[in-house]
CSV table of C-alpha atoms and ligand atoms in Angstrom, one decimal:
chain,number,residue,atom,x,y,z
A,24,MET,CA,69.0,104.6,93.6
A,25,SER,CA,67.9,104.4,97.2
A,26,THR,CA,65.9,101.2,96.7
A,27,THR,CA,68.9,99.5,95.0
A,28,LEU,CA,71.1,100.6,98.0
A,29,SER,CA,68.7,99.4,100.6
A,30,LYS,CA,68.4,96.0,98.7
A,31,THR,CA,72.2,95.8,98.9
A,32,LEU,CA,72.1,96.6,102.6
A,33,ASP,CA,69.4,93.9,103.1
A,34,ARG,CA,71.5,91.4,101.4
A,35,ILE,CA,74.5,92.3,103.4
A,36,ALA,CA,72.5,92.0,106.6
A,37,GLN,CA,71.2,88.6,105.6
A,38,ILE,CA,74.7,87.3,105.0
A,39,TYR,CA,75.9,88.8,108.3
A,40,HIS,CA,73.1,87.5,110.5
A,41,GLN,CA,72.8,83.9,109.2
A,42,PRO,CA,73.8,81.1,111.6
A,43,LEU,CA,77.6,81.2,112.1
A,44,PRO,CA,78.2,77.7,110.7
A,45,ASP,CA,76.5,78.7,107.4
A,46,LEU,CA,78.3,82.1,107.3
A,47,LEU,CA,81.7,80.5,107.9
A,48,PHE,CA,81.0,77.7,105.3
A,49,GLU,CA,80.1,80.3,102.7
A,50,ALA,CA,83.1,82.5,103.5
A,51,GLN,CA,85.4,79.5,103.3
A,52,ARG,CA,84.0,78.4,100.0
A,53,VAL,CA,84.5,81.9,98.5
A,54,HIS,CA,87.9,82.2,100.1
A,55,ARG,CA,89.1,78.9,98.6
A,56,GLU,CA,87.8,79.7,95.2
A,57,HIS,CA,89.9,82.9,94.9
A,58,HIS,CA,92.8,82.5,97.3
A,59,ASP,CA,95.3,80.0,98.6
A,60,PRO,CA,93.7,79.1,102.0
A,61,HIS,CA,97.1,78.5,103.6
A,62,ALA,CA,98.8,81.8,102.5
A,63,VAL,CA,98.7,85.0,104.7
A,64,GLN,CA,100.3,88.1,103.4
A,65,LEU,CA,102.5,89.9,105.9
A,66,CYS,CA,102.6,93.7,105.7
A,67,THR,CA,104.8,96.0,107.6
A,68,LEU,CA,104.0,99.6,108.6
A,69,CYS,CA,106.4,102.5,109.0
A,70,SER,CA,105.4,105.8,110.4
A,71,ILE,CA,107.3,108.3,108.3
A,72,LYS,CA,105.9,111.4,109.9
A,73,THR,CA,104.5,111.1,113.4
A,74,GLY,CA,102.1,113.2,115.5
A,75,LEU,CA,100.8,116.8,115.4
A,76,CYS,CA,98.1,116.0,112.9
A,77,PRO,CA,95.5,118.7,112.5
A,78,GLU,CA,92.6,116.3,112.0
A,79,ASP,CA,90.5,115.4,115.1
A,80,CYS,CA,90.0,111.7,114.6
A,81,ALA,CA,88.7,110.6,118.0
A,82,TYR,CA,90.6,107.3,117.9
A,83,CYS,CA,94.0,108.6,117.0
A,84,ALA,CA,97.1,109.0,119.1
A,85,GLN,CA,98.5,111.4,116.5
A,86,SER,CA,95.8,114.2,116.5
A,87,VAL,CA,96.8,117.5,118.0
A,88,HIS,CA,93.2,117.6,119.4
A,89,ASN,CA,93.9,114.6,121.6
A,90,GLN,CA,96.1,114.3,124.7
A,91,ALA,CA,97.9,111.1,124.0
A,92,THR,CA,101.6,111.0,125.1
A,93,LEU,CA,103.5,110.6,121.9
A,94,GLU,CA,106.8,111.9,120.7
A,95,PRO,CA,106.2,113.8,117.4
A,96,GLU,CA,108.7,113.2,114.7
A,97,PRO,CA,109.1,115.2,111.4
A,98,LEU,CA,109.4,113.4,108.1
A,99,ILE,CA,112.2,110.8,108.4
A,100,ASN,CA,114.9,110.2,105.9
A,101,ALA,CA,114.6,107.9,102.9
A,102,ASP,CA,117.6,105.9,104.0
A,103,GLU,CA,116.0,105.0,107.3
A,104,VAL,CA,112.8,104.0,105.5
A,105,ILE,CA,114.7,101.8,103.1
A,106,SER,CA,116.6,100.0,105.8
A,107,GLN,CA,113.3,99.3,107.6
A,108,ALA,CA,111.8,98.0,104.3
A,109,LYS,CA,114.7,95.7,103.8
A,110,ALA,CA,114.4,94.3,107.3
A,111,ALA,CA,110.6,93.8,106.8
A,112,LYS,CA,111.3,91.9,103.6
A,113,ALA,CA,113.9,89.7,105.3
A,114,ASN,CA,111.2,88.9,107.9
A,115,GLY,CA,108.7,87.7,105.2
A,116,ALA,CA,106.7,90.9,104.5
A,117,THR,CA,105.8,91.4,100.9
A,118,ARG,CA,104.0,94.7,101.4
A,119,PHE,CA,105.5,97.8,103.0
A,120,CYS,CA,103.1,100.7,104.0
A,121,MET,CA,104.3,104.2,104.9
A,122,GLY,CA,102.0,106.3,107.0
A,123,ALA,CA,102.2,110.1,107.6
A,124,ALA,CA,100.2,112.1,110.1
A,125,TRP,CA,99.1,114.6,107.5
A,126,ARG,CA,95.7,116.0,106.8
A,127,GLU,CA,96.6,116.2,103.2
A,128,VAL,CA,99.6,116.0,100.9
A,129,LYS,CA,101.2,119.3,100.0
A,130,ASP,CA,103.4,119.7,96.9
A,131,GLY,CA,107.0,120.5,97.8
A,132,PRO,CA,110.2,119.0,99.1
A,133,GLN,CA,108.5,116.7,101.6
A,134,PHE,CA,106.3,115.1,98.9
A,135,GLU,CA,109.4,114.8,96.7
A,136,ARG,CA,111.1,112.9,99.5
A,137,VAL,CA,108.1,110.6,99.8
A,138,LEU,CA,108.1,109.9,96.1
A,139,ASP,CA,111.8,109.0,96.4
A,140,MET,CA,110.9,106.6,99.2
A,141,VAL,CA,108.2,105.0,97.1
A,142,HIS,CA,110.6,104.6,94.2
A,143,GLN,CA,113.2,103.0,96.3
A,144,VAL,CA,110.9,100.6,98.1
A,145,ALA,CA,109.4,99.5,94.8
A,146,ALA,CA,112.9,98.7,93.6
A,147,LEU,CA,113.1,96.1,96.5
A,148,GLU,CA,110.3,94.2,94.7
A,149,MET,CA,107.9,94.7,97.5
A,150,GLU,CA,104.4,96.0,97.1
A,151,VAL,CA,104.4,99.7,98.3
A,152,CYS,CA,101.5,101.3,100.0
A,153,CYS,CA,101.2,104.8,101.4
A,154,THR,CA,98.7,106.5,103.6
A,155,LEU,CA,99.3,110.2,103.7
A,156,GLY,CA,95.8,111.8,104.1
A,157,MET,CA,93.9,113.5,101.3
A,158,LEU,CA,95.4,113.6,97.8
A,159,GLN,CA,94.7,115.6,94.7
A,160,PRO,CA,94.5,113.9,91.3
A,161,HIS,CA,97.9,115.2,90.1
A,162,GLN,CA,99.5,113.9,93.4
A,163,ALA,CA,98.0,110.5,92.9
A,164,GLN,CA,99.4,110.4,89.4
A,165,ARG,CA,102.9,111.3,90.7
A,166,LEU,CA,102.7,108.5,93.3
A,167,LYS,CA,101.7,106.1,90.6
A,168,ALA,CA,104.6,107.1,88.4
A,169,ALA,CA,107.0,106.6,91.3
A,170,GLY,CA,105.8,103.0,91.6
A,171,LEU,CA,103.2,103.0,94.2
A,172,THR,CA,101.1,99.8,94.4
A,173,ALA,CA,98.3,100.9,96.7
A,174,TYR,CA,97.0,103.8,98.7
A,175,ASN,CA,95.3,103.4,102.0
A,176,HIS,CA,92.5,105.7,102.8
A,177,ASN,CA,89.9,104.4,105.2
A,178,LEU,CA,86.3,105.4,105.4
A,179,ASP,CA,86.4,104.1,109.0
A,180,THR,CA,82.6,103.8,109.6
A,181,SER,CA,79.1,104.4,108.1
A,182,PRO,CA,78.3,107.8,106.5
A,183,SER,CA,75.9,108.5,109.4
A,184,TYR,CA,78.3,107.7,112.2
A,185,TYR,CA,81.3,109.4,110.7
A,186,GLY,CA,80.5,112.8,112.2
A,187,GLN,CA,80.6,111.3,115.7
A,188,VAL,CA,84.3,110.3,115.1
A,189,ILE,CA,85.8,113.1,112.9
A,190,THR,CA,84.6,116.6,112.4
A,191,THR,CA,87.5,118.2,110.5
A,192,ARG,CA,86.8,116.5,107.2
A,193,THR,CA,83.8,114.9,105.6
A,194,TYR,CA,82.9,111.5,104.2
A,195,GLN,CA,82.7,113.1,100.8
A,196,ASP,CA,86.4,114.4,101.2
A,197,ARG,CA,87.4,110.8,101.7
A,198,LEU,CA,85.5,109.5,98.7
A,199,GLU,CA,87.1,112.1,96.5
A,200,THR,CA,90.6,111.0,97.4
A,201,ILE,CA,89.6,107.4,96.8
A,202,ARG,CA,88.4,108.4,93.4
A,203,ALA,CA,91.6,110.2,92.6
A,204,VAL,CA,93.6,107.2,93.6
A,205,SER,CA,91.7,104.7,91.5
A,206,GLU,CA,91.6,107.1,88.5
A,207,ALA,CA,95.4,107.2,88.7
A,208,GLY,CA,95.5,103.4,88.4
A,209,ILE,CA,96.6,102.8,92.0
A,210,SER,CA,95.0,100.0,93.9
A,211,VAL,CA,92.6,101.2,96.6
A,212,CYS,CA,93.1,100.0,100.2
A,213,CYS,CA,90.0,101.1,102.2
A,214,GLY,CA,88.4,99.8,105.3
A,215,GLY,CA,87.3,100.7,108.8
A,216,ILE,CA,87.6,100.5,112.5
A,217,LEU,CA,85.3,98.5,114.8
A,218,GLY,CA,84.8,99.4,118.4
A,219,MET,CA,84.2,103.2,118.3
A,220,GLY,CA,80.7,103.0,119.7
A,221,GLU,CA,79.1,102.3,116.3
A,222,SER,CA,76.2,99.8,115.9
A,223,ILE,CA,76.3,96.6,113.8
A,224,GLN,CA,74.2,98.5,111.3
A,225,ASP,CA,76.9,101.1,111.0
A,226,ARG,CA,79.4,98.4,110.2
A,227,LEU,CA,77.2,96.9,107.6
A,228,GLU,CA,76.6,100.4,106.1
A,229,LEU,CA,80.3,100.8,105.8
A,230,LEU,CA,80.4,97.5,103.8
A,231,GLU,CA,77.6,98.8,101.7
A,232,THR,CA,79.6,102.0,100.9
A,233,LEU,CA,82.6,99.9,100.0
A,234,TYR,CA,80.5,97.7,97.8
A,235,GLY,CA,79.3,100.7,95.9
A,236,LEU,CA,82.8,101.9,95.0
A,237,GLU,CA,83.8,101.4,91.4
A,238,PRO,CA,86.1,99.5,91.3
A,239,THR,CA,85.6,97.9,94.7
A,240,PRO,CA,88.7,98.1,96.9
A,241,GLU,CA,91.4,95.4,96.3
A,242,SER,CA,92.4,95.6,99.9
A,243,ILE,CA,90.2,96.0,102.9
A,244,PRO,CA,91.7,96.5,106.4
A,245,VAL,CA,89.5,95.6,109.3
A,246,ASN,CA,90.9,97.4,112.3
A,247,CYS,CA,89.7,96.9,115.9
A,248,LEU,CA,90.1,100.1,117.9
A,249,VAL,CA,93.4,100.2,119.8
A,250,PRO,CA,92.2,102.4,122.7
A,251,VAL,CA,94.8,105.1,123.3
A,252,VAL,CA,94.9,106.9,126.6
A,253,GLY,CA,94.3,110.6,126.1
A,254,THR,CA,91.9,110.1,123.2
A,255,PRO,CA,88.1,110.5,123.5
A,256,LEU,CA,87.8,106.7,122.8
A,257,GLN,CA,90.2,105.6,125.5
A,258,ASP,CA,87.5,103.8,127.5
A,259,ALA,CA,85.6,102.3,124.6
A,260,PRO,CA,84.5,98.7,125.3
A,261,SER,CA,86.3,96.1,123.2
A,262,VAL,CA,84.7,94.5,120.1
A,263,ASP,CA,82.7,91.3,120.6
A,264,PRO,CA,84.9,88.6,119.1
A,265,ILE,CA,82.0,86.8,117.3
A,266,ASP,CA,80.9,90.2,115.8
A,267,LEU,CA,84.5,90.6,114.4
A,268,VAL,CA,84.4,87.1,112.9
A,269,ARG,CA,81.0,87.7,111.4
A,270,LEU,CA,82.2,91.0,109.9
A,271,ILE,CA,85.3,89.4,108.4
A,272,ALA,CA,83.3,86.5,106.9
A,273,THR,CA,80.8,89.0,105.4
A,274,THR,CA,83.6,91.1,104.0
A,275,ARG,CA,85.1,88.0,102.4
A,276,ILE,CA,81.8,87.0,100.8
A,277,LEU,CA,81.1,90.5,99.4
A,278,PHE,CA,84.6,91.0,98.1
A,279,PRO,CA,85.8,87.6,96.9
A,280,LYS,CA,89.0,88.8,95.3
A,281,ALA,CA,90.0,91.4,97.9
A,282,MET,CA,92.8,91.0,100.4
A,283,VAL,CA,91.0,91.2,103.8
A,284,ARG,CA,93.5,92.4,106.3
A,285,LEU,CA,93.2,91.7,110.1
A,286,SER,CA,94.8,95.0,111.0
A,287,ALA,CA,95.0,97.0,114.2
A,288,GLY,CA,94.0,95.4,117.5
A,289,ARG,CA,95.6,91.9,117.3
A,290,LEU,CA,97.5,92.4,120.5
A,291,GLN,CA,94.2,92.5,122.3
A,292,MET,CA,93.0,89.3,120.6
A,293,SER,CA,93.5,85.7,121.7
A,294,GLU,CA,95.3,83.4,119.3
A,295,GLU,CA,92.1,81.5,118.9
A,296,LEU,CA,90.2,84.6,117.8
A,297,GLN,CA,93.0,85.4,115.3
A,298,ALA,CA,92.8,81.9,114.0
A,299,LEU,CA,89.0,82.1,113.6
A,300,CYS,CA,89.5,85.4,111.7
A,301,LEU,CA,91.9,83.7,109.3
A,302,LEU,CA,89.4,80.8,108.8
A,303,ALA,CA,86.6,83.4,108.2
A,304,GLY,CA,88.5,84.8,105.2
A,305,ALA,CA,91.1,87.3,106.5
A,306,ASN,CA,94.3,86.6,104.5
A,307,SER,CA,96.7,89.3,105.7
A,308,ILE,CA,98.1,90.7,108.9
A,309,PHE,CA,100.5,93.5,109.9
A,310,THR,CA,103.7,92.2,111.4
A,311,GLY,CA,106.4,94.0,113.3
A,312,PRO,CA,106.5,95.1,116.9
A,313,VAL,CA,104.6,98.4,116.3
A,314,LEU,CA,101.8,99.4,113.9
A,315,LEU,CA,102.3,103.1,113.4
A,316,THR,CA,102.4,104.3,117.0
A,317,THR,CA,100.8,101.5,119.0
A,318,PRO,CA,102.2,98.0,119.9
A,319,ASN,CA,101.6,94.9,117.8
A,320,PRO,CA,102.2,91.2,118.6
A,321,ASP,CA,105.8,90.0,118.8
A,322,PRO,CA,106.8,88.9,115.3
A,323,ASN,CA,108.2,85.6,116.7
A,324,HIS,CA,104.8,84.8,118.2
A,325,ASP,CA,103.1,85.6,114.8
A,326,GLU,CA,105.5,83.3,113.0
A,327,LYS,CA,104.8,80.5,115.5
A,328,LEU,CA,101.1,81.0,115.3
A,329,LEU,CA,101.1,80.7,111.5
A,330,GLU,CA,103.2,77.6,111.8
A,331,ARG,CA,100.9,76.0,114.4
A,332,LEU,CA,98.0,76.7,112.0
A,333,GLY,CA,99.8,75.1,109.1
A,334,MET,CA,99.7,78.4,107.3
A,335,VAL,CA,102.5,80.2,105.5
A,336,PRO,CA,103.5,83.8,104.6
A,337,LYS,CA,102.3,84.6,101.1
A,338,VAL,CA,105.0,85.0,98.5
A,339,LEU,CA,104.4,87.5,95.6
B,418,LIG,N1,96.7,110.4,108.3
B,418,LIG,C1,96.3,109.5,107.3
B,418,LIG,C2,94.9,109.2,107.3
B,418,LIG,O1,94.2,109.3,108.3
B,418,LIG,O2,94.4,108.7,106.3
B,418,LIG,C3,97.1,108.2,107.5
B,418,LIG,C4,97.5,107.6,108.8
B,418,LIG,S1,96.1,107.0,109.8
B,418,LIG,C5,96.9,106.6,111.3
B,418,LIG,C6,95.6,105.5,109.0
B,418,LIG,C7,94.4,104.7,109.6
B,418,LIG,O3,94.8,104.1,110.8
B,418,LIG,C8,93.2,105.5,109.9
B,418,LIG,O4,92.4,105.8,108.8
B,418,LIG,C9,92.5,104.6,110.9
B,418,LIG,O5,91.5,103.8,110.2
B,418,LIG,C10,93.6,103.8,111.5
B,418,LIG,N2,93.8,104.0,112.9
B,418,LIG,C11,94.4,105.1,113.5
B,418,LIG,N3,94.4,105.0,114.8
B,418,LIG,C12,93.8,103.8,115.1
B,418,LIG,C13,93.5,103.2,116.4
B,418,LIG,N4,93.8,103.7,117.6
B,418,LIG,N5,93.0,102.0,116.3
B,418,LIG,C14,92.6,101.4,115.2
B,418,LIG,N6,92.9,102.0,114.0
B,418,LIG,C15,93.5,103.2,113.9
B,419,LIG,C1,95.0,100.5,108.5
B,419,LIG,O1,93.8,100.4,108.2
B,419,LIG,N1,95.5,100.1,109.6
B,419,LIG,C2,96.9,100.4,109.7
B,419,LIG,C3,97.2,101.0,108.3
B,419,LIG,N2,95.9,101.1,107.7
B,419,LIG,C4,97.9,102.3,108.2
B,419,LIG,C5,97.2,101.4,110.8
B,419,LIG,C6,96.6,101.1,112.1
B,419,LIG,C7,97.1,102.2,113.0
B,419,LIG,C8,96.8,101.8,114.4
B,419,LIG,C9,97.1,102.9,115.4
B,419,LIG,C10,98.6,103.3,115.5
B,419,LIG,O2,99.5,102.4,115.6
B,419,LIG,O3,98.8,104.5,115.6
B,420,LIG,FE1,95.6,112.4,111.5
B,420,LIG,FE2,95.3,110.1,110.2
B,420,LIG,FE3,95.4,110.2,112.9
B,420,LIG,FE4,93.3,111.2,111.7
B,420,LIG,S1,93.9,109.1,111.6
B,420,LIG,S2,94.4,112.2,113.3
B,420,LIG,S3,94.2,112.0,109.8
B,420,LIG,S4,97.0,110.7,111.5
């Protein structure tokens, strides 16, 4: 087992460290074989329950363990969510993702409300994604029955670096939720964050873990840390742009059919870097003025950027 795993890691490292022209050429070839190279899926996020999360994720504005200035908000109403989803659709988004600052889902009226939201967003003929923390198998089945397309649950980093970032849950906890999600027939959205002080090797080990999942994720968000004042990672140095491009290209090559999403951190990136990420195989971005709690590029700028690149929002 361990030799197979280390062989995989060796292969991933070889892909990642090859000369950039070769890496990009291979990523583009794979990308074009499986996707329309002009289409970028636009996804919009909605924070349905904000702040006061009991987990201690070192990057997160919403953890009670951190000192970020954030106005907490209890679970919002379904009507509010639906009007945001309609607006997102009108702005070209085909996927709507609802995020809650929960450690785990608890059965009861709040979960019933989320199921109703899922049902109503699905009726808009958009892909519906949720990220609500840990799930049990019966909860995953109920989300599936309500019409959920995908569940986002990130592994964030390598198994060995994980404990430096989060101590209130384990890597194994995350893997169990991911298993419950795929066993319920829901598509898995699972990725990580760059820029938390991890090494390149940690990033490649995250890809190795994702590669070992069965099935492999259909959606892989690549987030760059958005440093939030009041969190332990507020002063973390920004990610080297070429390292980001290499990671995206490697992800594209390893997961040819997956949607690779250039997720958090675009506000801190130049347009040239974003363009290079799209050329390296990223085929989705989050649009809208805020992600969950942190700012995101102006949607008009995103629209103009795609236009200047000769790229178009993906239609379902
Ligand atoms: N509480 C749920 C959970 O953690 O699974 C769902 C919401 S949580 C905000 C969703 C994901 O956002 C996290 O797994 C993490 O990867 C990402 N994230 C959170 N804060 C971030 C930040 N400051 N910069 C980049 N990504 C971040
Ligand atoms: C993911 O991997 N990135 C999105 C989505 N999944 C939920 C969220 C990024 C959150 C960035 C920090 C914030 O806005 O609070
Ligand atoms: Fe809570 Fe999710 Fe933020 Fe961690 S990332 S503190 S689980 S909201």
